[in-house]
Amino acid sequence: DAGVIQSPRHEVTEMGQEVTLRCKPISGHNSLFWYRQTMMRGLELLIYFNNNVPIDDSGMPEDRFSAKMPNASFSTLKIQPSEPRDSAVYFCASTPVLVSVLGGDARYNEQFFGPGTRLTVL
Amino acid sequence: EDQVTQSPEALRLQEGESSSLNCSYTVSGLRGLFWYRQDPGKGPEFLFTLYSAGEEKEKERLKATLTKKESFLHITAPKPEDSATYLCAVQARGYNKLIFGAGTRLAVHP
């Protein structure tokens, strides 16, 4: 298995430009997560999808950010317009849903992270 | 508010010098506590999941333990290749998302 695939790996753009980050989760995984990592704020969840449906987007910083998951094998995170403070490493992660054998309580196991996209907005 | 605090921020060890990393958490009903390792320029890599107080898991030189308020990652006789940032995260009941701590940067010198 190739793991979670992200593209591009590096992106340098100018303020005001539109940026689109792409993610291909591991085949068969039901949930997909977008994170942002900076030195100041660490690793923050932006949004996550379950079965292609956005479940929680409370971490999306503002309306300039949007995310889609048109099918189980592809997701995008778009920033329009981009600003210098958006500079960060953006990670995509996926995970399968595991049902515990005890009581049927759904337990999410490890999240598999992609290599990240380093975004620099000048 | 759910919160995760890791200490120390940075730790420097000599090869073979055992130590522990701490992860203190406040969460409204713990579903799971996760430890990840992150190497520079890479995404976090899963190490362990702990579900209930008293649980322990081991992998090579690493051992993770869990109480009702904190988790420890014990590193026994570390090697330089153990150098990385170690991240702790918690998952609260009713939510799928993980809340990450700021991490501990570990440097092991020969």
Tab-separated table of C-alpha atoms in Angstrom:
chain	number	residue	atom	x	y	z
A	1	ASP	CA	0.000	0.000	0.000
A	2	ALA	CA	1.355	3.415	-0.963
A	3	GLY	CA	0.018	5.121	2.148
A	4	VAL	CA	-1.608	8.521	2.176
A	5	ILE	CA	-0.529	10.559	-0.830
A	6	GLN	CA	-0.390	14.344	-0.806
A	7	SER	CA	0.427	16.790	-3.551
A	8	PRO	CA	2.169	19.029	-4.047
A	9	ARG	CA	4.894	18.446	-1.469
A	10	HIS	CA	5.944	22.073	-1.588
A	11	GLU	CA	4.010	25.119	-2.701
A	12	VAL	CA	5.218	28.690	-2.864
A	13	THR	CA	2.698	31.312	-3.844
A	14	GLU	CA	2.030	34.987	-3.529
A	15	MET	CA	-0.502	36.568	-1.262
A	16	GLY	CA	-3.943	36.657	-2.828
A	17	GLN	CA	-3.461	33.607	-4.997
A	18	GLU	CA	-5.626	30.508	-4.792
A	19	VAL	CA	-3.968	27.382	-3.406
A	20	THR	CA	-5.282	23.834	-3.747
A	21	LEU	CA	-3.831	20.969	-1.764
A	22	ARG	CA	-4.673	17.401	-2.678
A	23	CYS	CA	-4.932	14.158	-0.765
A	24	LYS	CA	-5.498	10.528	-1.646
A	25	PRO	CA	-6.324	8.473	1.456
A	26	ILE	CA	-5.474	4.836	1.950
A	27	SER	CA	-7.910	2.625	0.101
A	28	GLY	CA	-10.682	1.349	2.338
A	29	HIS	CA	-10.310	3.994	5.013
A	30	ASN	CA	-13.594	5.636	5.981
A	31	SER	CA	-12.372	8.847	7.568
A	32	LEU	CA	-10.120	11.606	6.303
A	33	PHE	CA	-8.612	14.480	8.273
A	34	TRP	CA	-6.897	17.726	7.297
A	35	TYR	CA	-4.396	19.187	9.774
A	36	ARG	CA	-2.206	22.245	9.838
A	37	GLN	CA	1.120	22.332	11.710
A	38	THR	CA	3.022	25.445	12.699
A	39	MET	CA	5.709	26.116	15.263
A	40	MET	CA	3.425	28.435	17.189
A	41	ARG	CA	0.238	26.352	17.285
A	42	GLY	CA	1.450	22.802	16.771
A	43	LEU	CA	-0.789	20.303	14.990
A	44	GLU	CA	-4.362	21.519	14.598
A	45	LEU	CA	-7.313	19.720	13.073
A	46	LEU	CA	-8.986	21.773	10.356
A	47	ILE	CA	-11.751	19.463	9.169
A	48	TYR	CA	-12.590	15.794	8.949
A	49	PHE	CA	-14.803	13.679	6.751
A	50	ASN	CA	-16.513	10.406	7.456
A	51	ASN	CA	-17.678	8.421	4.425
A	52	ASN	CA	-17.027	11.517	2.270
A	53	VAL	CA	-19.287	13.716	4.399
A	54	PRO	CA	-17.809	16.663	6.342
A	55	ILE	CA	-18.446	16.022	10.028
A	56	ASP	CA	-16.620	18.773	11.873
A	57	ASP	CA	-15.175	21.877	10.229
A	58	SER	CA	-14.901	23.914	13.409
A	59	GLY	CA	-11.140	24.078	12.973
A	60	MET	CA	-11.284	25.806	9.619
A	61	PRO	CA	-9.853	29.242	10.403
A	62	GLU	CA	-12.121	31.307	8.190
A	63	ASP	CA	-14.166	31.382	5.026
A	64	ARG	CA	-11.049	31.548	2.905
A	65	PHE	CA	-10.578	27.857	3.630
A	66	SER	CA	-12.737	25.170	2.064
A	67	ALA	CA	-12.460	21.406	1.758
A	68	LYS	CA	-14.187	18.837	-0.392
A	69	MET	CA	-14.239	15.094	-0.677
A	70	PRO	CA	-16.020	14.207	-3.912
A	71	ASN	CA	-15.303	10.496	-3.541
A	72	ALA	CA	-13.652	8.025	-1.210
A	73	SER	CA	-10.252	8.341	-2.872
A	74	PHE	CA	-9.751	12.073	-3.168
A	75	SER	CA	-9.961	15.251	-1.122
A	76	THR	CA	-8.921	18.848	-1.617
A	77	LEU	CA	-8.211	21.729	0.712
A	78	LYS	CA	-8.470	25.120	-0.935
A	79	ILE	CA	-7.347	28.510	0.314
A	80	GLN	CA	-8.666	31.521	-1.556
A	81	PRO	CA	-7.264	34.109	-1.249
A	82	SER	CA	-4.089	32.982	0.478
A	83	GLU	CA	-2.308	35.110	3.083
A	84	PRO	CA	1.211	34.936	4.566
A	85	ARG	CA	-0.200	33.693	7.888
A	86	ASP	CA	-1.436	30.580	6.076
A	87	SER	CA	2.163	29.439	5.688
A	88	ALA	CA	2.423	26.059	7.395
A	89	VAL	CA	2.708	22.350	6.739
A	90	TYR	CA	-0.650	20.825	5.881
A	91	PHE	CA	-1.167	17.151	6.593
A	92	CYS	CA	-3.833	14.785	5.440
A	93	ALA	CA	-4.557	11.641	7.450
A	94	SER	CA	-6.919	8.722	7.045
A	95	THR	CA	-8.178	5.975	9.297
A	96	PRO	CA	-10.465	3.000	9.096
A	97	VAL	CA	-13.373	2.646	11.478
A	98	LEU	CA	-12.781	-0.202	13.845
A	99	VAL	CA	-15.577	-1.651	15.913
A	100	SER	CA	-14.464	-2.923	19.251
A	101	VAL	CA	-15.407	-6.434	20.159
A	102	LEU	CA	-16.574	-5.131	23.522
A	103	GLY	CA	-20.053	-3.693	23.402
A	104	GLY	CA	-19.859	-2.647	19.789
A	105	ASP	CA	-18.436	0.767	20.676
A	106	ALA	CA	-16.760	2.188	17.585
A	107	ARG	CA	-13.128	2.883	18.272
A	108	TYR	CA	-10.916	4.749	15.888
A	109	ASN	CA	-7.457	3.389	15.753
A	110	GLU	CA	-4.346	5.011	14.423
A	111	GLN	CA	-4.484	7.791	11.900
A	112	PHE	CA	-2.130	7.349	8.987
A	113	PHE	CA	-0.562	10.632	8.001
A	114	GLY	CA	0.664	11.699	4.616
A	115	PRO	CA	4.035	13.381	4.105
A	116	GLY	CA	2.509	16.853	4.185
A	117	THR	CA	2.501	19.890	1.927
A	118	ARG	CA	4.750	22.736	2.960
A	119	LEU	CA	2.974	25.947	1.959
A	120	THR	CA	4.748	29.271	1.819
A	121	VAL	CA	2.712	32.375	1.054
A	122	LEU	CA	4.865	35.385	0.234
B	1	GLU	CA	-12.164	22.368	27.492
B	2	ASP	CA	-10.241	19.344	26.274
B	3	GLN	CA	-6.523	19.906	26.623
B	4	VAL	CA	-3.233	18.061	26.241
B	5	THR	CA	0.042	19.238	27.777
B	6	GLN	CA	3.372	17.588	27.091
B	7	SER	CA	6.572	17.958	29.070
B	8	PRO	CA	9.379	18.614	28.762
B	9	GLU	CA	9.355	20.639	25.550
B	10	ALA	CA	12.801	19.343	24.700
B	11	LEU	CA	14.979	16.591	26.117
B	12	ARG	CA	18.582	15.800	25.454
B	13	LEU	CA	19.873	12.363	26.393
B	14	GLN	CA	23.081	10.462	26.062
B	15	GLU	CA	22.841	7.155	24.286
B	16	GLY	CA	21.754	4.548	26.829
B	17	GLU	CA	20.355	7.113	29.295
B	18	SER	CA	16.764	6.097	30.013
B	19	SER	CA	14.064	8.701	30.624
B	20	SER	CA	10.346	9.420	30.393
B	21	LEU	CA	8.158	11.854	28.515
B	22	ASN	CA	4.941	13.092	30.083
B	23	CYS	CA	1.525	13.776	28.584
B	24	SER	CA	-1.097	15.302	30.880
B	25	TYR	CA	-4.630	15.515	29.616
B	26	THR	CA	-8.034	16.919	30.451
B	27	VAL	CA	-10.830	15.447	28.416
B	28	SER	CA	-14.526	14.843	28.854
B	29	GLY	CA	-14.484	11.079	28.625
B	30	LEU	CA	-11.403	9.479	27.157
B	31	ARG	CA	-11.892	7.204	24.173
B	32	GLY	CA	-8.212	6.779	23.506
B	33	LEU	CA	-4.762	8.260	24.015
B	34	PHE	CA	-2.318	8.097	21.131
B	35	TRP	CA	1.430	8.448	20.864
B	36	TYR	CA	3.038	9.446	17.578
B	37	ARG	CA	6.616	9.961	16.485
B	38	GLN	CA	7.460	12.694	13.993
B	39	ASP	CA	10.764	12.978	12.159
B	40	PRO	CA	11.763	16.297	10.568
B	41	GLY	CA	10.015	16.872	7.257
B	42	LYS	CA	7.672	13.927	7.687
B	43	GLY	CA	4.165	13.246	8.893
B	44	PRO	CA	3.515	11.793	12.345
B	45	GLU	CA	3.942	8.038	12.597
B	46	PHE	CA	1.707	6.025	14.902
B	47	LEU	CA	3.287	4.330	17.908
B	48	PHE	CA	0.609	3.326	20.446
B	49	THR	CA	-3.030	3.609	21.432
B	50	LEU	CA	-4.044	3.299	25.097
B	51	TYR	CA	-7.702	3.023	26.005
B	52	SER	CA	-7.997	2.707	29.762
B	53	ALA	CA	-6.102	3.541	32.945
B	54	GLY	CA	-3.565	0.897	33.851
B	55	GLU	CA	-2.975	-0.146	30.282
B	56	GLU	CA	0.609	-0.483	29.048
B	57	LYS	CA	2.082	-1.116	25.611
B	58	GLU	CA	5.630	-1.744	24.486
B	59	LYS	CA	7.524	-1.497	21.245
B	60	GLU	CA	11.265	-2.042	21.172
B	61	ARG	CA	12.782	0.551	23.544
B	62	LEU	CA	9.483	2.369	24.076
B	63	LYS	CA	6.824	1.695	26.685
B	64	ALA	CA	3.647	3.724	27.083
B	65	THR	CA	1.544	3.792	30.225
B	66	LEU	CA	-1.756	5.444	31.070
B	67	THR	CA	-3.415	6.773	34.211
B	68	LYS	CA	-6.634	8.742	34.573
B	69	LYS	CA	-4.785	12.035	34.208
B	70	GLU	CA	-1.604	11.372	32.283
B	71	SER	CA	0.443	9.102	30.118
B	72	PHE	CA	4.143	8.403	30.118
B	73	LEU	CA	6.365	7.319	27.284
B	74	HIS	CA	9.330	5.557	28.782
B	75	ILE	CA	12.444	5.247	26.659
B	76	THR	CA	14.885	2.581	27.794
B	77	ALA	CA	18.519	2.749	26.680
B	78	PRO	CA	17.766	5.119	23.802
B	79	LYS	CA	19.780	5.214	20.616
B	80	PRO	CA	20.464	8.179	18.317
B	81	GLU	CA	17.820	6.891	15.898
B	82	ASP	CA	15.205	7.491	18.597
B	83	SER	CA	15.736	11.220	18.129
B	84	ALA	CA	12.449	12.751	16.975
B	85	THR	CA	9.491	14.752	18.203
B	86	TYR	CA	7.040	12.650	20.176
B	87	LEU	CA	3.418	13.752	20.029
B	88	CYS	CA	0.615	12.787	22.358
B	89	ALA	CA	-3.040	13.069	21.360
B	90	VAL	CA	-6.376	12.285	22.976
B	91	GLN	CA	-9.722	11.378	21.527
B	92	ALA	CA	-12.829	12.240	23.521
B	93	ARG	CA	-15.979	10.153	23.552
B	94	GLY	CA	-18.432	11.198	20.900
B	95	TYR	CA	-15.762	12.760	18.697
B	96	ASN	CA	-13.549	11.365	16.002
B	97	LYS	CA	-10.947	14.074	16.110
B	98	LEU	CA	-7.661	13.970	17.978
B	99	ILE	CA	-6.407	16.813	20.141
B	100	PHE	CA	-2.634	16.975	19.977
B	101	GLY	CA	-0.125	18.230	22.465
B	102	ALA	CA	2.765	20.441	21.385
B	103	GLY	CA	5.193	17.548	21.480
B	104	THR	CA	8.533	16.746	23.105
B	105	ARG	CA	11.657	17.105	20.965
B	106	LEU	CA	14.019	14.305	21.904
B	107	ALA	CA	17.683	14.353	20.945
B	108	VAL	CA	19.812	11.306	21.741
B	109	HIS	CA	23.535	11.833	21.395
B	110	PRO	CA	26.141	9.075	21.001
